[in-house]
């Protein structure tokens, strides 16, 4: 039997906590896989960051109203995928929420609700149907002035998928990649028959995981993503406002304490977890049931922290 070497590394990456576990045949190879995964996170952050002025995305955000902006095939495909999730979720997932995200970030800084006019102005600049993607020329254009793309709801999932792909290419037979709660596992873990992922209790006073997910003895690859406002929110006018925005209304999502999605890829889990957080339990569950191999575990606000599961979720719960 070949040797099994497991190693892991943790670092801050893409504004959050990242951890990579690699299973290979040699200690050196495991280290190389982990390093390659973190390098990939950095490359993707340099391309997709909303805040770095020299990212490829920032160039689009600056120029795409004035003229069609030619982008890399990679960015183009991420934008296309994002729009697909917008259509599937009836607009709940929308990467054009940039102007609204900016508005609420500022509201949080001064702890004041934004005024009606500013909210209406930001809303008029949001909407995936105003994003013009031309596959023939690989260009992006904004139909309305002041539009901005924010990939915060999907970029981490994409980065996790990329890291897994690179690790496999470099000889990892198994592994787990976690980027701020966007997790993907592949292959067999050492000394166990499945990868285990702890789900954080939305009641942060409780340090024990609320549930343990088992990924996934009979499937080659599985991913998990959680969206919720119990860690990331702003306070505006004394009110807690989620960093996840309901595009149709323009304010923070408030229908759910948190939602965890299980799907074959991390990009899908990431996009769907944001969408379901916006949609709320009923419509969110409806969306997930349309995906044959995706499952959801939802935690409602009212009644306090009730758990709702999609039809096949139990097979992933330990
Ligand atoms: P997540 O933690 O994956 O649910 O992503 C939340 C982040 O996605 C926010 O911080 C924003 O950058 C972005 N975002 C907020 N609302 C939406 C939305 N309705 N659709 C897509 N992305 C969003
Ligand atoms: Mg997401």
mmCIF file of C-alpha atoms and ligand atoms in Angstrom:
data_model
loop_
_atom_site.group_PDB
_atom_site.id
_atom_site.type_symbol
_atom_site.label_atom_id
_atom_site.label_comp_id
_atom_site.label_asym_id
_atom_site.label_seq_id
_atom_site.Cartn_x
_atom_site.Cartn_y
_atom_site.Cartn_z
ATOM 1 C CA UNK A 1 0.000 0.000 0.000
ATOM 2 C CA UNK A 2 1.349 3.479 -0.801
ATOM 3 C CA UNK A 3 2.268 5.711 2.132
ATOM 4 C CA UNK A 4 -0.411 8.143 3.296
ATOM 5 C CA UNK A 5 0.839 11.519 4.439
ATOM 6 C CA UNK A 6 -1.493 14.140 5.855
ATOM 7 C CA UNK A 7 -0.569 17.719 6.475
ATOM 8 C CA UNK A 8 -2.505 20.920 7.010
ATOM 9 C CA UNK A 9 -1.939 24.652 6.988
ATOM 10 C CA UNK A 10 -3.942 27.701 8.124
ATOM 11 C CA UNK A 11 -3.644 31.269 7.021
ATOM 12 C CA UNK A 12 -5.679 34.430 6.549
ATOM 13 C CA UNK A 13 -6.748 34.682 2.940
ATOM 14 C CA UNK A 14 -9.336 36.646 0.936
ATOM 15 C CA UNK A 15 -10.262 38.576 4.071
ATOM 16 C CA UNK A 16 -11.092 35.468 6.059
ATOM 17 C CA UNK A 17 -9.699 32.356 7.705
ATOM 18 C CA UNK A 18 -8.424 29.609 5.410
ATOM 19 C CA UNK A 19 -7.422 26.037 6.142
ATOM 20 C CA UNK A 20 -6.147 23.377 3.773
ATOM 21 C CA UNK A 21 -5.671 19.675 4.529
ATOM 22 C CA UNK A 22 -3.836 17.530 1.985
ATOM 23 C CA UNK A 23 -3.538 13.749 1.779
ATOM 24 C CA UNK A 24 -0.706 12.570 -0.508
ATOM 25 C CA UNK A 25 1.996 9.915 -0.658
ATOM 26 C CA UNK A 26 4.835 12.017 0.764
ATOM 27 C CA UNK A 27 5.284 14.825 3.326
ATOM 28 C CA UNK A 28 6.951 17.002 0.718
ATOM 29 C CA UNK A 29 4.101 16.564 -1.723
ATOM 30 C CA UNK A 30 1.510 17.398 0.938
ATOM 31 C CA UNK A 31 3.326 20.653 1.738
ATOM 32 C CA UNK A 32 3.527 21.518 -1.948
ATOM 33 C CA UNK A 33 -0.211 20.947 -2.394
ATOM 34 C CA UNK A 34 -1.058 23.169 0.561
ATOM 35 C CA UNK A 35 1.223 25.940 -0.661
ATOM 36 C CA UNK A 36 -0.280 25.734 -4.164
ATOM 37 C CA UNK A 37 -3.781 26.042 -2.700
ATOM 38 C CA UNK A 38 -2.921 29.206 -0.777
ATOM 39 C CA UNK A 39 -1.157 30.670 -3.822
ATOM 40 C CA UNK A 40 -4.309 30.095 -5.836
ATOM 41 C CA UNK A 41 -6.371 32.013 -3.246
ATOM 42 C CA UNK A 42 -4.002 34.939 -3.624
ATOM 43 C CA UNK A 43 -4.192 34.858 -7.422
ATOM 44 C CA UNK A 44 -7.987 34.822 -7.327
ATOM 45 C CA UNK A 45 -8.148 37.641 -4.787
ATOM 46 C CA UNK A 46 -5.887 39.733 -7.025
ATOM 47 C CA UNK A 47 -8.312 39.151 -9.893
ATOM 48 C CA UNK A 48 -11.707 39.409 -8.144
ATOM 49 C CA UNK A 49 -11.229 41.812 -5.247
ATOM 50 C CA UNK A 50 -13.808 44.602 -4.995
ATOM 51 C CA UNK A 51 -11.473 46.693 -2.871
ATOM 52 C CA UNK A 52 -8.118 46.345 -4.624
ATOM 53 C CA UNK A 53 -8.008 49.119 -7.249
ATOM 54 C CA UNK A 54 -5.757 47.088 -9.566
ATOM 55 C CA UNK A 55 -7.870 43.893 -9.622
ATOM 56 C CA UNK A 56 -9.373 42.918 -12.967
ATOM 57 C CA UNK A 57 -12.834 43.333 -11.433
ATOM 58 C CA UNK A 58 -12.072 46.900 -10.294
ATOM 59 C CA UNK A 59 -11.113 47.815 -13.835
ATOM 60 C CA UNK A 60 -14.478 46.533 -15.032
ATOM 61 C CA UNK A 61 -16.231 48.493 -12.293
ATOM 62 C CA UNK A 62 -14.431 51.686 -13.317
ATOM 63 C CA UNK A 63 -14.771 51.423 -17.086
ATOM 64 C CA UNK A 64 -17.715 49.232 -18.103
ATOM 65 C CA UNK A 65 -20.272 52.034 -18.341
ATOM 66 C CA UNK A 66 -18.064 54.100 -20.678
ATOM 67 C CA UNK A 67 -17.173 51.230 -22.993
ATOM 68 C CA UNK A 68 -17.317 47.446 -23.291
ATOM 69 C CA UNK A 69 -14.394 46.075 -21.256
ATOM 70 C CA UNK A 70 -12.564 43.021 -22.543
ATOM 71 C CA UNK A 71 -11.881 40.556 -19.729
ATOM 72 C CA UNK A 72 -10.069 37.254 -19.254
ATOM 73 C CA UNK A 73 -11.942 34.078 -20.128
ATOM 74 C CA UNK A 74 -11.795 33.141 -16.443
ATOM 75 C CA UNK A 75 -13.512 36.313 -15.215
ATOM 76 C CA UNK A 76 -16.010 36.133 -18.070
ATOM 77 C CA UNK A 77 -17.008 32.609 -17.068
ATOM 78 C CA UNK A 78 -17.399 33.600 -13.404
ATOM 79 C CA UNK A 79 -19.718 36.434 -14.478
ATOM 80 C CA UNK A 80 -21.719 34.084 -16.714
ATOM 81 C CA UNK A 81 -22.050 31.555 -13.899
ATOM 82 C CA UNK A 82 -23.175 34.321 -11.536
ATOM 83 C CA UNK A 83 -25.878 35.427 -13.940
ATOM 84 C CA UNK A 84 -27.055 31.829 -14.267
ATOM 85 C CA UNK A 85 -27.599 31.724 -10.495
ATOM 86 C CA UNK A 86 -29.428 35.065 -10.694
ATOM 87 C CA UNK A 87 -31.843 33.596 -13.218
ATOM 88 C CA UNK A 88 -32.281 30.358 -11.269
ATOM 89 C CA UNK A 89 -32.972 32.241 -8.033
ATOM 90 C CA UNK A 90 -35.296 34.792 -9.623
ATOM 91 C CA UNK A 91 -32.859 37.602 -8.883
ATOM 92 C CA UNK A 92 -32.225 36.752 -5.209
ATOM 93 C CA UNK A 93 -28.573 36.159 -6.049
ATOM 94 C CA UNK A 94 -27.252 39.215 -7.850
ATOM 95 C CA UNK A 95 -23.598 40.265 -8.210
ATOM 96 C CA UNK A 96 -24.618 43.787 -9.257
ATOM 97 C CA UNK A 97 -25.571 44.660 -5.645
ATOM 98 C CA UNK A 98 -22.310 46.695 -5.394
ATOM 99 C CA UNK A 99 -23.988 50.135 -5.050
ATOM 100 C CA UNK A 100 -26.325 48.819 -2.320
ATOM 101 C CA UNK A 101 -23.465 47.061 -0.519
ATOM 102 C CA UNK A 102 -21.495 50.346 -0.574
ATOM 103 C CA UNK A 103 -24.477 52.285 0.731
ATOM 104 C CA UNK A 104 -25.045 49.918 3.677
ATOM 105 C CA UNK A 105 -21.328 49.760 4.452
ATOM 106 C CA UNK A 106 -21.313 53.559 4.736
ATOM 107 C CA UNK A 107 -24.525 53.491 6.789
ATOM 108 C CA UNK A 108 -22.757 51.129 9.160
ATOM 109 C CA UNK A 109 -19.740 53.383 9.472
ATOM 110 C CA UNK A 110 -21.883 56.303 10.683
ATOM 111 C CA UNK A 111 -24.501 54.089 12.374
ATOM 112 C CA UNK A 112 -27.336 55.785 10.508
ATOM 113 C CA UNK A 113 -30.028 54.498 8.170
ATOM 114 C CA UNK A 114 -29.402 55.667 4.581
ATOM 115 C CA UNK A 115 -31.921 58.251 3.372
ATOM 116 C CA UNK A 116 -34.690 57.286 0.971
ATOM 117 C CA UNK A 117 -33.221 59.110 -2.019
ATOM 118 C CA UNK A 118 -29.818 57.517 -1.666
ATOM 119 C CA UNK A 119 -31.460 54.109 -1.335
ATOM 120 C CA UNK A 120 -33.594 54.655 -4.440
ATOM 121 C CA UNK A 121 -30.554 55.865 -6.400
ATOM 122 C CA UNK A 122 -28.493 52.821 -5.397
ATOM 123 C CA UNK A 123 -31.387 50.492 -6.235
ATOM 124 C CA UNK A 124 -31.677 51.949 -9.722
ATOM 125 C CA UNK A 125 -28.072 50.893 -10.356
ATOM 126 C CA UNK A 126 -28.661 47.280 -9.383
ATOM 127 C CA UNK A 127 -29.991 44.436 -11.514
ATOM 128 C CA UNK A 128 -28.275 41.587 -13.346
ATOM 129 C CA UNK A 129 -30.402 42.278 -16.431
ATOM 130 C CA UNK A 130 -28.443 45.544 -16.781
ATOM 131 C CA UNK A 131 -25.179 43.623 -17.049
ATOM 132 C CA UNK A 132 -24.314 43.045 -20.696
ATOM 133 C CA UNK A 133 -22.022 40.081 -21.335
ATOM 134 C CA UNK A 134 -20.919 39.552 -24.927
ATOM 135 C CA UNK A 135 -19.533 36.076 -25.388
ATOM 136 C CA UNK A 136 -18.226 36.802 -28.899
ATOM 137 C CA UNK A 137 -16.014 39.684 -27.843
ATOM 138 C CA UNK A 138 -15.566 38.553 -24.183
ATOM 139 C CA UNK A 139 -16.615 41.990 -23.030
ATOM 140 C CA UNK A 140 -18.610 43.326 -20.114
ATOM 141 C CA UNK A 141 -20.757 46.448 -20.210
ATOM 142 C CA UNK A 142 -22.987 48.249 -17.746
ATOM 143 C CA UNK A 143 -26.280 49.580 -19.127
ATOM 144 C CA UNK A 144 -26.598 52.108 -16.282
ATOM 145 C CA UNK A 145 -24.086 54.561 -14.889
ATOM 146 C CA UNK A 146 -22.761 53.834 -11.400
ATOM 147 C CA UNK A 147 -23.218 50.047 -11.598
ATOM 148 C CA UNK A 148 -20.681 47.901 -9.765
ATOM 149 C CA UNK A 149 -20.110 44.161 -9.530
ATOM 150 C CA UNK A 150 -19.404 42.601 -6.123
ATOM 151 C CA UNK A 151 -18.408 38.923 -6.240
ATOM 152 C CA UNK A 152 -18.397 38.492 -2.445
ATOM 153 C CA UNK A 153 -21.220 35.949 -2.647
ATOM 154 C CA UNK A 154 -19.449 33.542 -5.007
ATOM 155 C CA UNK A 155 -15.685 34.247 -5.188
ATOM 156 C CA UNK A 156 -14.690 32.183 -2.170
ATOM 157 C CA UNK A 157 -16.546 29.148 -3.443
ATOM 158 C CA UNK A 158 -14.860 29.536 -6.806
ATOM 159 C CA UNK A 159 -11.459 29.828 -5.108
ATOM 160 C CA UNK A 160 -12.080 26.633 -3.135
ATOM 161 C CA UNK A 161 -12.940 24.687 -6.306
ATOM 162 C CA UNK A 162 -9.799 25.980 -7.997
ATOM 163 C CA UNK A 163 -7.599 25.074 -5.030
ATOM 164 C CA UNK A 164 -9.028 21.529 -5.008
ATOM 165 C CA UNK A 165 -8.386 21.158 -8.725
ATOM 166 C CA UNK A 166 -4.771 22.255 -8.345
ATOM 167 C CA UNK A 167 -4.185 19.998 -5.353
ATOM 168 C CA UNK A 168 -5.484 17.010 -7.291
ATOM 169 C CA UNK A 169 -3.234 17.895 -10.203
ATOM 170 C CA UNK A 170 -0.283 18.007 -7.840
ATOM 171 C CA UNK A 171 -0.965 14.512 -6.572
ATOM 172 C CA UNK A 172 -3.325 14.890 -3.609
ATOM 173 C CA UNK A 173 -5.511 11.793 -3.232
ATOM 174 C CA UNK A 174 -7.691 13.515 -0.664
ATOM 175 C CA UNK A 175 -8.123 16.788 1.100
ATOM 176 C CA UNK A 176 -10.287 19.448 2.619
ATOM 177 C CA UNK A 177 -10.217 23.129 1.709
ATOM 178 C CA UNK A 178 -11.993 25.666 3.937
ATOM 179 C CA UNK A 179 -12.162 29.327 3.025
ATOM 180 C CA UNK A 180 -14.293 31.179 5.556
ATOM 181 C CA UNK A 181 -16.898 28.427 5.800
ATOM 182 C CA UNK A 182 -16.813 27.538 2.109
ATOM 183 C CA UNK A 183 -15.613 23.970 2.343
ATOM 184 C CA UNK A 184 -14.938 21.249 -0.175
ATOM 185 C CA UNK A 185 -13.718 17.734 0.563
ATOM 186 C CA UNK A 186 -12.396 15.140 -1.829
ATOM 187 C CA UNK A 187 -11.015 11.616 -1.663
ATOM 188 C CA UNK A 188 -10.852 9.581 1.499
ATOM 189 C CA UNK A 189 -9.664 11.078 4.772
ATOM 190 C CA UNK A 190 -7.014 9.119 6.653
ATOM 191 C CA UNK A 191 -8.252 6.781 9.385
ATOM 192 C CA UNK A 192 -11.915 7.694 8.833
ATOM 193 C CA UNK A 193 -14.473 6.828 6.226
ATOM 194 C CA UNK A 194 -15.775 10.389 5.689
ATOM 195 C CA UNK A 195 -14.754 13.995 6.182
ATOM 196 C CA UNK A 196 -16.546 15.629 9.083
ATOM 197 C CA UNK A 197 -17.575 19.283 9.068
ATOM 198 C CA UNK A 198 -18.899 21.000 12.191
ATOM 199 C CA UNK A 199 -21.761 23.479 11.728
ATOM 200 C CA UNK A 200 -21.474 26.597 13.877
ATOM 201 C CA UNK A 201 -24.386 27.280 16.200
ATOM 202 C CA UNK A 202 -25.949 30.670 15.278
ATOM 203 C CA UNK A 203 -26.170 31.257 19.007
ATOM 204 C CA UNK A 204 -22.514 32.241 19.350
ATOM 205 C CA UNK A 205 -22.552 31.694 23.108
ATOM 206 C CA UNK A 206 -22.713 28.023 22.309
ATOM 207 C CA UNK A 207 -19.212 26.964 21.304
ATOM 208 C CA UNK A 208 -20.211 23.395 20.416
ATOM 209 C CA UNK A 209 -21.080 22.744 16.756
ATOM 210 C CA UNK A 210 -24.806 22.556 16.300
ATOM 211 C CA UNK A 211 -24.521 19.597 13.972
ATOM 212 C CA UNK A 212 -21.808 17.533 12.342
ATOM 213 C CA UNK A 213 -21.965 16.924 8.611
ATOM 214 C CA UNK A 214 -20.472 13.840 7.070
ATOM 215 C CA UNK A 215 -18.965 14.333 3.584
ATOM 216 C CA UNK A 216 -19.296 12.057 1.804
ATOM 217 C CA UNK A 217 -18.385 8.403 1.830
ATOM 218 C CA UNK A 218 -20.115 7.444 -1.397
ATOM 219 C CA UNK A 219 -19.482 10.567 -3.487
ATOM 220 C CA UNK A 220 -16.157 11.716 -4.880
ATOM 221 C CA UNK A 221 -16.443 15.419 -4.035
ATOM 222 C CA UNK A 222 -18.782 17.427 -1.881
ATOM 223 C CA UNK A 223 -18.912 21.048 -0.767
ATOM 224 C CA UNK A 224 -20.621 22.987 2.003
ATOM 225 C CA UNK A 225 -21.268 26.717 2.368
ATOM 226 C CA UNK A 226 -22.979 28.695 5.089
ATOM 227 C CA UNK A 227 -24.498 32.155 4.810
ATOM 228 C CA UNK A 228 -25.808 34.070 7.770
ATOM 229 C CA UNK A 229 -25.690 37.385 9.468
ATOM 230 C CA UNK A 230 -24.647 36.253 12.931
ATOM 231 C CA UNK A 231 -21.027 37.132 12.213
ATOM 232 C CA UNK A 232 -21.113 39.778 9.520
ATOM 233 C CA UNK A 233 -23.495 42.712 9.762
ATOM 234 C CA UNK A 234 -23.457 46.474 10.184
ATOM 235 C CA UNK A 235 -25.401 48.588 12.673
ATOM 236 C CA UNK A 236 -27.304 51.437 11.057
ATOM 237 C CA UNK A 237 -29.544 53.653 13.164
ATOM 238 C CA UNK A 238 -29.189 51.114 15.967
ATOM 239 C CA UNK A 239 -30.492 48.315 13.756
ATOM 240 C CA UNK A 240 -28.567 45.187 12.820
ATOM 241 C CA UNK A 241 -28.391 44.941 9.017
ATOM 242 C CA UNK A 242 -27.084 41.818 7.286
ATOM 243 C CA UNK A 243 -24.253 42.058 4.761
ATOM 244 C CA UNK A 244 -26.484 39.995 2.472
ATOM 245 C CA UNK A 245 -28.808 42.236 0.502
ATOM 246 C CA UNK A 246 -32.287 41.583 -0.855
ATOM 247 C CA UNK A 247 -31.902 43.083 -4.340
ATOM 248 C CA UNK A 248 -35.636 43.634 -4.877
ATOM 249 C CA UNK A 249 -35.960 45.689 -1.670
ATOM 250 C CA UNK A 250 -32.474 47.106 -1.291
ATOM 251 C CA UNK A 251 -31.989 46.327 2.383
ATOM 252 C CA UNK A 252 -30.436 43.545 4.456
ATOM 253 C CA UNK A 253 -31.794 39.999 4.369
ATOM 254 C CA UNK A 254 -33.638 39.149 7.586
ATOM 255 C CA UNK A 255 -35.579 35.973 6.983
ATOM 256 C CA UNK A 256 -33.051 33.533 8.323
ATOM 257 C CA UNK A 257 -30.440 33.201 11.048
ATOM 258 C CA UNK A 258 -28.332 31.064 8.768
ATOM 259 C CA UNK A 259 -28.402 28.504 6.015
ATOM 260 C CA UNK A 260 -26.029 25.761 5.033
ATOM 261 C CA UNK A 261 -26.002 24.303 1.539
ATOM 262 C CA UNK A 262 -24.418 21.010 0.509
ATOM 263 C CA UNK A 263 -23.608 20.700 -3.212
ATOM 264 C CA UNK A 264 -21.111 18.962 -5.520
ATOM 265 C CA UNK A 265 -19.015 22.117 -6.037
ATOM 266 C CA UNK A 266 -18.068 24.952 -3.720
ATOM 267 C CA UNK A 267 -19.106 27.636 -6.220
ATOM 268 C CA UNK A 268 -22.604 26.168 -6.362
ATOM 269 C CA UNK A 269 -22.849 25.849 -2.574
ATOM 270 C CA UNK A 270 -21.625 29.449 -2.181
ATOM 271 C CA UNK A 271 -24.032 31.015 -4.681
ATOM 272 C CA UNK A 272 -26.987 28.964 -3.443
ATOM 273 C CA UNK A 273 -26.319 29.716 0.225
ATOM 274 C CA UNK A 274 -26.419 33.455 -0.480
ATOM 275 C CA UNK A 275 -29.546 33.065 -2.634
ATOM 276 C CA UNK A 276 -31.377 30.979 -0.029
ATOM 277 C CA UNK A 277 -30.504 33.496 2.686
ATOM 278 C CA UNK A 278 -32.254 36.160 0.619
ATOM 279 C CA UNK A 279 -35.234 33.989 -0.329
ATOM 280 C CA UNK A 280 -36.068 32.794 3.184
ATOM 281 C CA UNK A 281 -37.102 29.299 4.279
ATOM 282 C CA UNK A 282 -40.037 28.619 1.980
ATOM 283 C CA UNK A 283 -38.790 29.869 -1.368
ATOM 284 C CA UNK A 284 -35.229 28.922 -0.449
ATOM 285 C CA UNK A 285 -36.194 25.309 0.095
ATOM 286 C CA UNK A 286 -38.166 25.318 -3.140
ATOM 287 C CA UNK A 287 -35.048 26.449 -4.988
ATOM 288 C CA UNK A 288 -32.850 23.763 -3.426
ATOM 289 C CA UNK A 289 -35.340 20.983 -4.140
ATOM 290 C CA UNK A 290 -34.960 21.817 -7.849
ATOM 291 C CA UNK A 291 -31.273 20.852 -7.656
ATOM 292 C CA UNK A 292 -31.002 17.057 -7.660
ATOM 293 C CA UNK A 293 -27.728 16.886 -5.755
ATOM 294 C CA UNK A 294 -27.973 19.930 -3.496
ATOM 295 C CA UNK A 295 -29.346 19.897 0.053
ATOM 296 C CA UNK A 296 -30.068 22.606 2.597
ATOM 297 C CA UNK A 297 -30.163 22.976 6.355
ATOM 298 C CA UNK A 298 -31.905 26.205 7.329
ATOM 299 C CA UNK A 299 -32.031 27.921 10.675
ATOM 300 C CA UNK A 300 -34.971 30.280 11.080
ATOM 301 C CA UNK A 301 -35.284 33.361 13.280
ATOM 302 C CA UNK A 302 -38.924 32.772 14.185
ATOM 303 C CA UNK A 303 -39.589 30.579 15.970
ATOM 304 C CA UNK A 304 -36.152 31.083 17.430
ATOM 305 C CA UNK A 305 -33.601 28.873 15.709
ATOM 306 C CA UNK A 306 -35.861 26.205 14.265
ATOM 307 C CA UNK A 307 -34.069 23.842 11.889
ATOM 308 C CA UNK A 308 -35.609 23.038 8.512
ATOM 309 C CA UNK A 309 -34.007 20.458 6.230
ATOM 310 C CA UNK A 310 -34.380 19.668 2.530
ATOM 311 C CA UNK A 311 -35.625 16.200 1.593
ATOM 312 C CA UNK A 312 -32.202 14.521 1.318
ATOM 313 C CA UNK A 313 -30.210 16.452 3.945
ATOM 314 C CA UNK A 314 -30.323 13.730 6.581
ATOM 315 C CA UNK A 315 -27.893 11.525 4.708
ATOM 316 C CA UNK A 316 -25.174 14.128 5.381
ATOM 317 C CA UNK A 317 -25.909 14.579 9.069
ATOM 318 C CA UNK A 318 -23.947 12.458 11.489
HETATM 319 P P1 LIG B 1 -22.025 34.949 1.446
HETATM 320 O O1 LIG B 1 -21.311 35.087 2.744
HETATM 321 O O2 LIG B 1 -21.439 33.950 0.520
HETATM 322 O O3 LIG B 1 -23.501 34.754 1.610
HETATM 323 O O4 LIG B 1 -21.817 36.319 0.645
HETATM 324 C C1 LIG B 1 -22.144 37.559 1.190
HETATM 325 C C2 LIG B 1 -21.498 38.611 0.338
HETATM 326 O O5 LIG B 1 -22.032 38.540 -0.986
HETATM 327 C C3 LIG B 1 -21.745 40.018 0.799
HETATM 328 O O6 LIG B 1 -20.746 40.442 1.699
HETATM 329 C C4 LIG B 1 -21.703 40.794 -0.511
HETATM 330 O O7 LIG B 1 -20.356 40.994 -0.900
HETATM 331 C C5 LIG B 1 -22.319 39.824 -1.489
HETATM 332 N N1 LIG B 1 -23.795 39.896 -1.568
HETATM 333 C C6 LIG B 1 -24.671 40.494 -0.736
HETATM 334 N N2 LIG B 1 -25.938 40.317 -1.133
HETATM 335 C C7 LIG B 1 -25.876 39.567 -2.265
HETATM 336 C C8 LIG B 1 -26.869 39.049 -3.161
HETATM 337 N N3 LIG B 1 -28.168 39.248 -2.980
HETATM 338 N N4 LIG B 1 -26.425 38.338 -4.225
HETATM 339 C C9 LIG B 1 -25.114 38.115 -4.436
HETATM 340 N N5 LIG B 1 -24.144 38.576 -3.625
HETATM 341 C C10 LIG B 1 -24.515 39.278 -2.548
HETATM 342 MG MG1 LIG B 2 -22.273 32.817 -0.928
#
